[in-house]
Short mmCIF file of C-alpha atoms in Angstrom, two decimals:
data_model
loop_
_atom_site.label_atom_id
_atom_site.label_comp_id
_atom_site.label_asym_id
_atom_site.label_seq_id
_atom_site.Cartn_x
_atom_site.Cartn_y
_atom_site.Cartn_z
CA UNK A 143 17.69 -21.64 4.74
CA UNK A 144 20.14 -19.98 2.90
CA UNK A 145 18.29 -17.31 0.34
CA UNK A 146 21.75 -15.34 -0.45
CA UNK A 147 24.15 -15.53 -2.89
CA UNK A 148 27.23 -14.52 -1.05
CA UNK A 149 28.82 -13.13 -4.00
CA UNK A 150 25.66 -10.80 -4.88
CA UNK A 151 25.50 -10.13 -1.18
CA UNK A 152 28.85 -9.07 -0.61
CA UNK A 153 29.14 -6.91 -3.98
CA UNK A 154 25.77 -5.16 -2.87
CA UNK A 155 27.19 -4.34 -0.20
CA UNK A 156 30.41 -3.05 -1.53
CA UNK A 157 28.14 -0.75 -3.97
CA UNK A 158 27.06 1.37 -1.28
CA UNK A 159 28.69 4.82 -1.83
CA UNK A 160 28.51 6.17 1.59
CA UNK A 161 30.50 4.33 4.26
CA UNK A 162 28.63 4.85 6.90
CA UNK A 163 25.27 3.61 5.31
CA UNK A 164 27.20 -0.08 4.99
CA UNK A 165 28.25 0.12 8.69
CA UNK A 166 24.68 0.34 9.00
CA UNK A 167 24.03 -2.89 7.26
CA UNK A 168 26.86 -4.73 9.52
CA UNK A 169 24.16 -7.21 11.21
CA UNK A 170 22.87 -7.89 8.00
CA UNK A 171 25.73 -9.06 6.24
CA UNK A 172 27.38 -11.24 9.11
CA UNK A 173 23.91 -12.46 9.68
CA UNK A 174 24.25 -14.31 6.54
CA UNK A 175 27.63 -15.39 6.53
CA UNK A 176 26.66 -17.00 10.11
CA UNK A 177 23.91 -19.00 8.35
CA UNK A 178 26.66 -20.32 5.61
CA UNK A 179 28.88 -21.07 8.59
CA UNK A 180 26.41 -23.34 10.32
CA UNK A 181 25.12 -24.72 7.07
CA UNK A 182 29.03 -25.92 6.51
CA UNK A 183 29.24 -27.16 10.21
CA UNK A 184 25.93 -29.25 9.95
CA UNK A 185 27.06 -30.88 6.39
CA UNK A 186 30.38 -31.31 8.04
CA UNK A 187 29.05 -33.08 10.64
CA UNK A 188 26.65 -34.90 9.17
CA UNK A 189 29.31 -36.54 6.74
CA UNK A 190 31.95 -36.60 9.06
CA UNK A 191 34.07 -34.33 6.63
CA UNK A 192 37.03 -32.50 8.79
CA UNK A 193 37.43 -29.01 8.49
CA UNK A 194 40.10 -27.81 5.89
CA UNK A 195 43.01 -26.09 6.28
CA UNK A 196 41.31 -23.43 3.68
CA UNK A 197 37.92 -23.16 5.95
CA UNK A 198 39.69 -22.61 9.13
CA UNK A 199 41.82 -19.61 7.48
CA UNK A 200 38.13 -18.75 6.37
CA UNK A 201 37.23 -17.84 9.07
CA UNK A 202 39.91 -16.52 10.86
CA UNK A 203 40.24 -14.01 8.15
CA UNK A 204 36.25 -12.84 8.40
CA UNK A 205 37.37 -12.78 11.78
CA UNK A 206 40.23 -9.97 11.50
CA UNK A 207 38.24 -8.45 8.61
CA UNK A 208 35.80 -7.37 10.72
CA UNK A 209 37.34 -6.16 13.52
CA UNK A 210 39.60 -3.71 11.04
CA UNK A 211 36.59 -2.97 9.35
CA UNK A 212 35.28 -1.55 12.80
CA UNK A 213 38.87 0.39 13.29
CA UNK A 214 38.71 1.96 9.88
CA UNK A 215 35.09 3.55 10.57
CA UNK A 216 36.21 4.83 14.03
CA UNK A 217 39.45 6.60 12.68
CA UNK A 218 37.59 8.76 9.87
CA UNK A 219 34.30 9.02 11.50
CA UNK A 220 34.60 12.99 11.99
CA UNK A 221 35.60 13.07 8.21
CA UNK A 222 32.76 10.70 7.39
CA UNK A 223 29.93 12.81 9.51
CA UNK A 224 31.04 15.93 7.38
CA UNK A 225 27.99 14.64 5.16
CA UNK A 226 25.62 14.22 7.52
CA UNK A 227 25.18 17.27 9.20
CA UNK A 228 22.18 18.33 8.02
CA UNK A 229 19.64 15.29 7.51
CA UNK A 230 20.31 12.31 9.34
CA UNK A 231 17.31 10.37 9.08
CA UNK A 232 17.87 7.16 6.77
CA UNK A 233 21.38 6.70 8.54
CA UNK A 234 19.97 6.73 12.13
CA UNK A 235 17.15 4.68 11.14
CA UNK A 236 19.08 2.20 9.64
CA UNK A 237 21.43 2.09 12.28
CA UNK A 238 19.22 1.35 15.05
CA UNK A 239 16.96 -1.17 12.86
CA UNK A 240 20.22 -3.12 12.66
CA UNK A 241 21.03 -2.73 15.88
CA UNK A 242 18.13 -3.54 17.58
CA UNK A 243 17.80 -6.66 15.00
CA UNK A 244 21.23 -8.16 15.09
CA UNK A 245 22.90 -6.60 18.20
CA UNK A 246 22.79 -9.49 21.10
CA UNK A 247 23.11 -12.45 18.86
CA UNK A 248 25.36 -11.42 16.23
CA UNK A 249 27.82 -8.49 16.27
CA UNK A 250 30.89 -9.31 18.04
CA UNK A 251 31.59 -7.22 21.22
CA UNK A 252 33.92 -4.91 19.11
CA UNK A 253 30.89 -4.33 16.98
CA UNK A 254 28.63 -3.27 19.11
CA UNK A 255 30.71 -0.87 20.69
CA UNK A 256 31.55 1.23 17.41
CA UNK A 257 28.34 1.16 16.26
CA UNK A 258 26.70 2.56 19.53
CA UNK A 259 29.82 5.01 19.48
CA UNK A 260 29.06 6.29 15.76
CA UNK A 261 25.07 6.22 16.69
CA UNK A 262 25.98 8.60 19.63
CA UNK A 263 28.13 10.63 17.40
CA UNK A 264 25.65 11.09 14.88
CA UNK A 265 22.75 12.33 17.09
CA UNK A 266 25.47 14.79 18.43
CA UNK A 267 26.42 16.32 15.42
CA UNK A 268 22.83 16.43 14.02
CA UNK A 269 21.24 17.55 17.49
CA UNK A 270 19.27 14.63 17.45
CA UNK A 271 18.22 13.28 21.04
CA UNK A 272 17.32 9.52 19.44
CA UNK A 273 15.76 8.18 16.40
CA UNK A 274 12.20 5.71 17.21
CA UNK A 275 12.41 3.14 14.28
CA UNK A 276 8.47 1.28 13.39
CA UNK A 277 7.47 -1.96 14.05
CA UNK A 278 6.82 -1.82 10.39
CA UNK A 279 9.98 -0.84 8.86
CA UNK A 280 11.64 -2.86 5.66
CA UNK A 281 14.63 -1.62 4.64
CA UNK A 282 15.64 -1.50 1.36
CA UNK A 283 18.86 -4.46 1.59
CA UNK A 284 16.14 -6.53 2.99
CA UNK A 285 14.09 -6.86 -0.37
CA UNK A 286 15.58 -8.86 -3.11
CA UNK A 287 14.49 -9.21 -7.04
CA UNK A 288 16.47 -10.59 -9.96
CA UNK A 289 17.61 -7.47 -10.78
CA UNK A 290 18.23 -5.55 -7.53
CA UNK A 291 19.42 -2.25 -9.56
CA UNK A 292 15.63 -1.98 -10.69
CA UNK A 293 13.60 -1.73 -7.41
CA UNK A 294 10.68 -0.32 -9.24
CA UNK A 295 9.86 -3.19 -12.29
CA UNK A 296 7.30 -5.78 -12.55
CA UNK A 297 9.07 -8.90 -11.36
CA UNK A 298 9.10 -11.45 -8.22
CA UNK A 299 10.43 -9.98 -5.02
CA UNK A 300 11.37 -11.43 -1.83
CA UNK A 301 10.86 -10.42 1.41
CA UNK A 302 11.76 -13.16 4.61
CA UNK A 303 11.05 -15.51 1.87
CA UNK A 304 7.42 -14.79 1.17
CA UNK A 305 7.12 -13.17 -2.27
CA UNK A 306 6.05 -9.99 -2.22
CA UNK A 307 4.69 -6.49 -4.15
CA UNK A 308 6.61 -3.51 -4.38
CA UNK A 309 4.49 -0.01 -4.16
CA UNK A 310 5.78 3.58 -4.22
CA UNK A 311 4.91 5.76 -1.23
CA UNK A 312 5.36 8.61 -0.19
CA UNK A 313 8.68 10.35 1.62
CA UNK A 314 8.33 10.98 5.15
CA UNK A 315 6.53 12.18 7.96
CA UNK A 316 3.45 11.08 5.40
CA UNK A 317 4.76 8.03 4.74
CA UNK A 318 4.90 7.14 8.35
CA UNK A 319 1.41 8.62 8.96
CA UNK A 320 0.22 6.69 6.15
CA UNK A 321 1.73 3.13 6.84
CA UNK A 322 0.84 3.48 10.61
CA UNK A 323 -2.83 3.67 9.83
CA UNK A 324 -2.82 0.94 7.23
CA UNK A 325 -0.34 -1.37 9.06
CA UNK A 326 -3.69 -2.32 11.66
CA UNK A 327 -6.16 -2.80 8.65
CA UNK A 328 -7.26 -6.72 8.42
CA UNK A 329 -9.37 -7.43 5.56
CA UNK A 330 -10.05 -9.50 3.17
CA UNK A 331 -10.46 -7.05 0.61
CA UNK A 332 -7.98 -4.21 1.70
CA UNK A 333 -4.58 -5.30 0.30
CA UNK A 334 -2.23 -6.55 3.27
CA UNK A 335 0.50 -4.13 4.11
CA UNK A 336 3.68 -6.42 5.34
CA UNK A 337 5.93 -2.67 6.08
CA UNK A 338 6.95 0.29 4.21
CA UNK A 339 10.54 1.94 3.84
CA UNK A 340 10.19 5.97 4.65
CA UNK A 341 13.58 7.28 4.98
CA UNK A 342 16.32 7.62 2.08
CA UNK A 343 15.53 8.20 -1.78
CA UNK A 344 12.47 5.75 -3.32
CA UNK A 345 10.34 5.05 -0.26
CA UNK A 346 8.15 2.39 -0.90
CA UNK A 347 5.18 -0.12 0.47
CA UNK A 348 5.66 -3.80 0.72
CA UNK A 349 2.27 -5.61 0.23
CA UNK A 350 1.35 -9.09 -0.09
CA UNK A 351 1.88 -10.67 -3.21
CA UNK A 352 -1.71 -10.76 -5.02
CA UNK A 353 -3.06 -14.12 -6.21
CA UNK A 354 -2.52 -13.43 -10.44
CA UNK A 355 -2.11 -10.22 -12.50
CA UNK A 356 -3.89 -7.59 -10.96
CA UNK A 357 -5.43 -4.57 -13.06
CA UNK A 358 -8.15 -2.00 -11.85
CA UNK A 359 -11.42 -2.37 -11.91
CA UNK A 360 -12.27 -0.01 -14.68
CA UNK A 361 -10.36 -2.34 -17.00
CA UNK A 362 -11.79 -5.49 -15.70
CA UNK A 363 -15.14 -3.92 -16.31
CA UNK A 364 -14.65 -2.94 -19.72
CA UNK A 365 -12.89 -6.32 -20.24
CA UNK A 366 -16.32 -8.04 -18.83
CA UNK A 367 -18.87 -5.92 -21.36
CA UNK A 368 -16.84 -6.89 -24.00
CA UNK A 369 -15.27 -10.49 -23.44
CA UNK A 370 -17.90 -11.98 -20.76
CA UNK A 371 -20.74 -11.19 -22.30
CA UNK A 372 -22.10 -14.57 -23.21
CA UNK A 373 -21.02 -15.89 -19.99
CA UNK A 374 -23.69 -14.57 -17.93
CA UNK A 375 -20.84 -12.18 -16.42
CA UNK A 376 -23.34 -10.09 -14.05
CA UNK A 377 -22.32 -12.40 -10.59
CA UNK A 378 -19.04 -11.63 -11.43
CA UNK A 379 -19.26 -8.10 -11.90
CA UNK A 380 -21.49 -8.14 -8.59
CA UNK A 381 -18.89 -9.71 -6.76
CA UNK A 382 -16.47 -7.17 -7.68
CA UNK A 383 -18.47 -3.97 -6.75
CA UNK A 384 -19.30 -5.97 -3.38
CA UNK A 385 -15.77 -6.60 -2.67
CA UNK A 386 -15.00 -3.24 -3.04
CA UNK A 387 -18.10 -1.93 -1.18
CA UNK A 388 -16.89 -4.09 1.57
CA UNK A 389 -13.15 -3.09 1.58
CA UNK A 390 -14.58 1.17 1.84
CA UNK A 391 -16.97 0.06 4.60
CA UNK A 392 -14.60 -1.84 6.69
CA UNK A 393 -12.27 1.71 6.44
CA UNK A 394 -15.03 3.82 7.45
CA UNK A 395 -16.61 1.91 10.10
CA UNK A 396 -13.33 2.58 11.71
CA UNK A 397 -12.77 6.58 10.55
CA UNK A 398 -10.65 6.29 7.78
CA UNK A 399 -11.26 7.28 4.07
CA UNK A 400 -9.20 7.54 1.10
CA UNK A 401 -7.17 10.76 0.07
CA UNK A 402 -8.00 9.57 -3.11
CA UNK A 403 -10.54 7.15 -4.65
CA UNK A 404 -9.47 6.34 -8.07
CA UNK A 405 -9.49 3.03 -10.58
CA UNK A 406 -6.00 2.38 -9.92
CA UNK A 407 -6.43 2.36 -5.77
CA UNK A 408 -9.08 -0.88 -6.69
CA UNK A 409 -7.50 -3.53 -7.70
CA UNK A 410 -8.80 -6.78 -8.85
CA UNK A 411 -6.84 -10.13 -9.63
CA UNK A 412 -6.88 -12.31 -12.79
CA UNK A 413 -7.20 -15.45 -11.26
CA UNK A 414 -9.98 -15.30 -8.12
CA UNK A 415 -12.27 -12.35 -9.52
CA UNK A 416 -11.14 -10.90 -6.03
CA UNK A 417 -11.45 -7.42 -5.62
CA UNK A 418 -8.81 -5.43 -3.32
CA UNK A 419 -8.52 -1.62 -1.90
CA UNK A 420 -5.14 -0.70 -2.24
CA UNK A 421 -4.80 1.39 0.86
CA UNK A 422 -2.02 4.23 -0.35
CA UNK A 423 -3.64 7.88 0.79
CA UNK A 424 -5.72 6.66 4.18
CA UNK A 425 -5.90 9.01 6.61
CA UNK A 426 -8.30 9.58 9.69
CA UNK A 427 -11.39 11.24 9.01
CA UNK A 428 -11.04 13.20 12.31
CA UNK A 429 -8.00 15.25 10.17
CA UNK A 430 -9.84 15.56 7.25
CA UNK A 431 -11.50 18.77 6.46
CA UNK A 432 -15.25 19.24 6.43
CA UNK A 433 -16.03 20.19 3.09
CA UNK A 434 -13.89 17.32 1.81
CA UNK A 435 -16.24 14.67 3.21
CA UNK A 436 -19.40 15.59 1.24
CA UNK A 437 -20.85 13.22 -0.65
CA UNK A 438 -20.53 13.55 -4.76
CA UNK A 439 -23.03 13.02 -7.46
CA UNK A 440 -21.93 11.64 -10.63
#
């Protein structure tokens, strides 16, 4: 199924500032345009419609643009790594996602070659032996919206065409910390992490898509004093509390609590009364400090 606007796709890609950062996206991008090509060749054949003069000089020119493409980011890579010296990590990351990803059944020969090249390069001029990329990595290219420029607003996302929630997180070694722990939660009322992004600027959490509006549960409790009360509202608000009981036992039966227990971590959905533990902030219990496991009175 094609899910790209070639156009969009190709201007995206265009937008990125730093050369090297759209080398890294080379799998990507072809990976597409290899879908449109067999989409063409199956209506082709289906209709038994001959290929046009202006399809074959199509390709041939996708052809030749991507081989010079590969020549121009040999020639300036030293001028090109001048910006890299220092911090590496998104570039490497990205690089090896998409080679790993696209590598044996996509990039042409030529391809492969310069991109191992400037991955080698890289390392070397960073002092980096190799970069180990997640299981549960999303880049950012790979998550689409209507408006792409605003990765951070309410509206439908798409990631491997299943619609999904966008989350801050945090940068880093936390991040990774963070998303490793909560990438082997399975529960029905701990929200489902899909992957996380933890390198470049606006890391973020991709979670499943949540059945309604969602709102925490303090405001779904006041809502239910006010607005339930002649509809016997106490099952409901039962249900809630015991979702969320359930979701905090399910992380502790296995060592892991919360940095953080707040209303906005508990989230609860407009349309099944459902009631979900955001899982931001887990970490093991075994790294948590003594005196920050006692138990509160309120």
């Amino acid at each position: 199924m094609i899910n790209w606007h070639i156009t969009d796709l190709c201007e995206s890609y265009e937008e990125v500032r730093r050369p090297l950062l759209r080398l890294a996206r080379t799998g990507f991008v072809m990976k597409r345009m290899t879908d449109l090509h067999v989409l063409i060749d199956e209506i082709s054949a289906t209709y038994d419609i001959p290929e046009s003069a202006f399809l074959k000089d199509w390709r041939a020119r996708l052809k030749a643009e991507r081989y010079w493409r590969m020549k121009g980011f040999a020639s300036c890579l030293e001028r090109l790594l001048e910006s890299y010296r220092c911090n590496a990590d998104e570039l490497l990351t990205l690089l090896a996602y998409d080679f790993r990803k696209y590598s044996e059944d996509i990039y042409t020969p030529y391809e492969r070659e310069i991109i191992s090249y400037v991955y080698e390069q890289v390392c070397n001029e960073c002092d980096v032996c190799m970069v180990s990329v997640p299981k549960w990595f999303i880049p950012r290219h790979e998550i689409t919206e209507e408006n792409v420029n605003y990765l951070w607003r309410n509206g439908d996302y798409l990631w491997q065409n299943v619609n999904v929630n966008v989350e801050r997180a945090p940068g880093g070694d936390l991040c990774v910390y963070q998303t490793a722990i909560w990438s082997e939660l399975n529960h029905p009322h701990v929200t489902r992490l899909l992957g996380a992004c933890h390198v470049g600027v606006g890391t973020f959490y991709v979670v499943e898509e949540s059945d309604g509006i969602t709102q925490n549960v303090l405001s779904r409790l006041d809502q239910a004093a006010q607005l339930w009360a002649m509809n016997t509202p106490h099952q409901s608000l039962w249900e809630l509390l015991l979702g969320i009981a359930l979701g905090l036992q399910y992380l502790h039966e296995r060592g892991i609590v919360s940095g953080r227990v707040s209303p906005d971590k508990l989230l609860v959905s407009t349309t099944s009364n459902m009631a979900n533990f955001f899982g931001g902030d887990l970490m093991l219990l075994s790294r948590v400090h003594p005196a920050c496991t006692e138990t509160f009175e309120f």
